[in-house]
Short mmCIF file of C-alpha atoms in Angstrom, two decimals:
data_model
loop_
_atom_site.label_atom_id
_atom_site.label_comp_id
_atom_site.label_asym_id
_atom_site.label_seq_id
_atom_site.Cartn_x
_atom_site.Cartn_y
_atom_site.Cartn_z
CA UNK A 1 34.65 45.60 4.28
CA UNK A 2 33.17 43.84 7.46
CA UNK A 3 29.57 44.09 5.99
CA UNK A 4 31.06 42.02 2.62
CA UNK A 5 33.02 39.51 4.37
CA UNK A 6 29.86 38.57 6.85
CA UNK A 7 28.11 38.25 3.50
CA UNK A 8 30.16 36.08 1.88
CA UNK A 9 30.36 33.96 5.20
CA UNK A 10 26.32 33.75 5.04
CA UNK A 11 26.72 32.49 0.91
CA UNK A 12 28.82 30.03 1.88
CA UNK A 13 27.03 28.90 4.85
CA UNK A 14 23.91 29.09 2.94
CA UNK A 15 25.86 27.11 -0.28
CA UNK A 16 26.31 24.39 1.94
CA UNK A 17 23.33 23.80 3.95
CA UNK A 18 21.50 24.11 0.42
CA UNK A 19 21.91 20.29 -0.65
CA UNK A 20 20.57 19.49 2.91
CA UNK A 21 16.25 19.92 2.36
CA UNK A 22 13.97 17.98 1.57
CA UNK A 23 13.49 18.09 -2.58
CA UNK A 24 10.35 20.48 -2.80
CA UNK A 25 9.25 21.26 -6.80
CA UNK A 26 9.08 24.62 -7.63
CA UNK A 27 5.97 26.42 -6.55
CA UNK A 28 5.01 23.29 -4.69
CA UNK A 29 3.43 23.31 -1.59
CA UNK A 30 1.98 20.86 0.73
CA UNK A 31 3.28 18.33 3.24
CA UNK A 32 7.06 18.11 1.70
CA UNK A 33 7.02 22.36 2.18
CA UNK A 34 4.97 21.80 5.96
CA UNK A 35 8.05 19.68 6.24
CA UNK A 36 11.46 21.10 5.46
CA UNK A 37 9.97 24.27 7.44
CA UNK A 38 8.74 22.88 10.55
CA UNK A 39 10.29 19.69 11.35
CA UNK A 40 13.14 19.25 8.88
CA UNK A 41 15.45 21.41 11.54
CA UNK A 42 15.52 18.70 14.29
CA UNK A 43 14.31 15.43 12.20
CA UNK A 44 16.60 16.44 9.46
CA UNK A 45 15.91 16.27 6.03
CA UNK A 46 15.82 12.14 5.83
CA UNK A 47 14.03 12.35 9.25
CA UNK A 48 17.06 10.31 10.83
CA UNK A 49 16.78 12.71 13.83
CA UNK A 50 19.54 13.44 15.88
CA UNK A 51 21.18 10.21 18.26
CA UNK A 52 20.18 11.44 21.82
CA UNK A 53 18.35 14.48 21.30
CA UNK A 54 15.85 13.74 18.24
CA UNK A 55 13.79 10.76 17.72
CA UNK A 56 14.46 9.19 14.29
CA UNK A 57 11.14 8.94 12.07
CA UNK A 58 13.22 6.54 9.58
CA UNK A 59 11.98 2.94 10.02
CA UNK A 60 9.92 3.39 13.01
CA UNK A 61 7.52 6.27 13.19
CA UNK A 62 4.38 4.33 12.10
CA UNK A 63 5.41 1.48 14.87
CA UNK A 64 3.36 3.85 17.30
CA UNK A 65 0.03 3.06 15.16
CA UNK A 66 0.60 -0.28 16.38
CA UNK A 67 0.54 0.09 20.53
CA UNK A 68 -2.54 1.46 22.51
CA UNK A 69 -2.27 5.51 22.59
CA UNK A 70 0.76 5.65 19.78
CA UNK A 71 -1.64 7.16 17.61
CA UNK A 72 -2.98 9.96 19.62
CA UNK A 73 0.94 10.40 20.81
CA UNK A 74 2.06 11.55 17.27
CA UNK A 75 -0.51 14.06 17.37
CA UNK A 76 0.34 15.41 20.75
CA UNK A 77 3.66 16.08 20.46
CA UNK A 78 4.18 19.72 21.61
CA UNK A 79 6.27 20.12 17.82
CA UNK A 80 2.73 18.65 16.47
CA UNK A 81 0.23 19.74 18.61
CA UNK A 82 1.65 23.77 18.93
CA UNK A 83 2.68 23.75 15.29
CA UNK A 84 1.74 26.95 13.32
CA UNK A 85 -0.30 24.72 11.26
CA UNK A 86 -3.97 24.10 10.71
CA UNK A 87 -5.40 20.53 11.30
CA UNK A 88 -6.30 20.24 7.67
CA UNK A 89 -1.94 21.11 7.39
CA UNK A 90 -1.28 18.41 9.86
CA UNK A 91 -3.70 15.36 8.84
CA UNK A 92 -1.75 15.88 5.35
CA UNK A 93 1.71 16.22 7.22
CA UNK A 94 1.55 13.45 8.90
CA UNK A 95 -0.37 11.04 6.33
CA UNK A 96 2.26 12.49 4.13
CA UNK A 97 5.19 11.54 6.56
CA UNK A 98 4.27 8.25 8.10
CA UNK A 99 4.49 6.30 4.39
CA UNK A 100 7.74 8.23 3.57
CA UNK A 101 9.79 7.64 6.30
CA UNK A 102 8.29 4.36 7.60
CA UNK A 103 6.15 2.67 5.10
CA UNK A 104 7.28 -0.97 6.07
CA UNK A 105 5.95 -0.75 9.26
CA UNK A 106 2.56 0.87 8.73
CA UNK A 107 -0.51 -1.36 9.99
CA UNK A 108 -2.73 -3.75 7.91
CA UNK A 109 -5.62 -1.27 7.18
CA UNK A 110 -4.11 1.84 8.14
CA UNK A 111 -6.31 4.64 8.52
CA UNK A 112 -5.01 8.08 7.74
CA UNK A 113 -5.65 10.58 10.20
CA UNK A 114 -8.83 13.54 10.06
CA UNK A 115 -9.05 16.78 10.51
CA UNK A 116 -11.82 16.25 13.47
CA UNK A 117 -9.06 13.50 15.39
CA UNK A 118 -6.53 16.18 14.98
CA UNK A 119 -8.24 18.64 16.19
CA UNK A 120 -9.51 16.80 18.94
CA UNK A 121 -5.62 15.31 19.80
CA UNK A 122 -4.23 18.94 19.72
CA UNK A 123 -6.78 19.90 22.65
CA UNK A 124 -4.59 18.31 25.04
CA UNK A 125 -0.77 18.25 24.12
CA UNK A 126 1.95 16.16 25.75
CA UNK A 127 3.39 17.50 28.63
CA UNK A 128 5.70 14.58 30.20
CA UNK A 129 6.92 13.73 26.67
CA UNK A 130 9.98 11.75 27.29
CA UNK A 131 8.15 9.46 30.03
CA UNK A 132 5.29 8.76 27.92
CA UNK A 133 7.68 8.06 24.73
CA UNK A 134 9.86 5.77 26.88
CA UNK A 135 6.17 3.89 28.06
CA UNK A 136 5.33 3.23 24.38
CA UNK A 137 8.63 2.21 22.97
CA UNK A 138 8.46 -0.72 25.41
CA UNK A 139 5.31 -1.26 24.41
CA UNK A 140 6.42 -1.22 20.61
CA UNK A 141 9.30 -3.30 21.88
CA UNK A 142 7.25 -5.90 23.92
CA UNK A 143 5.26 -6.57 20.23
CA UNK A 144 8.34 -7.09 18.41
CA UNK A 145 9.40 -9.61 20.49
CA UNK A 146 5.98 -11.43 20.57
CA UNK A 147 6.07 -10.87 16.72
CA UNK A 148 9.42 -12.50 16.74
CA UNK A 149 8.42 -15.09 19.03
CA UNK A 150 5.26 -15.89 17.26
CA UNK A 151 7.32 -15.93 13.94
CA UNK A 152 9.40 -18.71 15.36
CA UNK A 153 6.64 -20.95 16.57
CA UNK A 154 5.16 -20.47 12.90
CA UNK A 155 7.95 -21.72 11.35
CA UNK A 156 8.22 -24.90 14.10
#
């Protein structure tokens, strides 16, 4: 009787996680898959991360593109750059990702990433993460302002 009831405990766990992934067609593969099974768990499936603990990708993962090493940052992320993935797996992840979760604030003339800068990028992952995260977001907050600020004088 135990082994039925843990069973139906996993179904209805399982029942209502199931709504929570990103949509993947059947038989599809690709970035969406590379997704929901490697980054989905902590970014959640709308990439809205978790307060505190998770950066959010939602409105402004492509503001790193913008600010001196944001770019290679992305890359060398120890959940990027130690993924179980092959460059060619993360150039489409994350030229998949950056339009889907942030396409407002991708750069004029974006360029999407290669499988030589990835593989170059994952060479040398991020070890002091949250102090080089906390250096660009001022950075990414320093050009908002002079965006702002040179908004205003526009409009003058």
């Amino acid at each position: 009787m135990r082994g039925g009831k843990r069973l139906a405990v996993a179904l209805a766990v399982a029942l209502a996680l199931a709504p929570a992934v990103v949509p993947v067609s059947a038989g599809a593969g690709g970035p969406a898959l590379d997704y929901v099974l490697n980054c989905q768990g902590c970014h959640l499936p709308d990439g809205r991360g978790m307060a505190g603990k998770v950066p959010s990708f939602r409105g402004q993962v492509a503001r790193f593109l913008s600010v001196p090493g944001g770019r290679a940052f992305l890359v060398q992320v120890p959940g990027v750059a130690r993924a179980n993935l092959s460059d060619e797996r993360i150039v489409a992840l994350l030229n998949w990702l950056l339009p889907r979760f942030d396409s407002d604030h991708l750069p004029a003339g974006f360029r999407p990433y290669t499988a030589d800068e990835v593989a170059r990028l994952r060479a040398t992952p991020e070890v002091r993460v949250a102090a080089r995260r906390a250096r660009l977001i001022a950075a990414i907050e320093d050009l908002k302002e002079l965006e702002k600020s040179s908004n205003l004088s526009s409009k003058n």
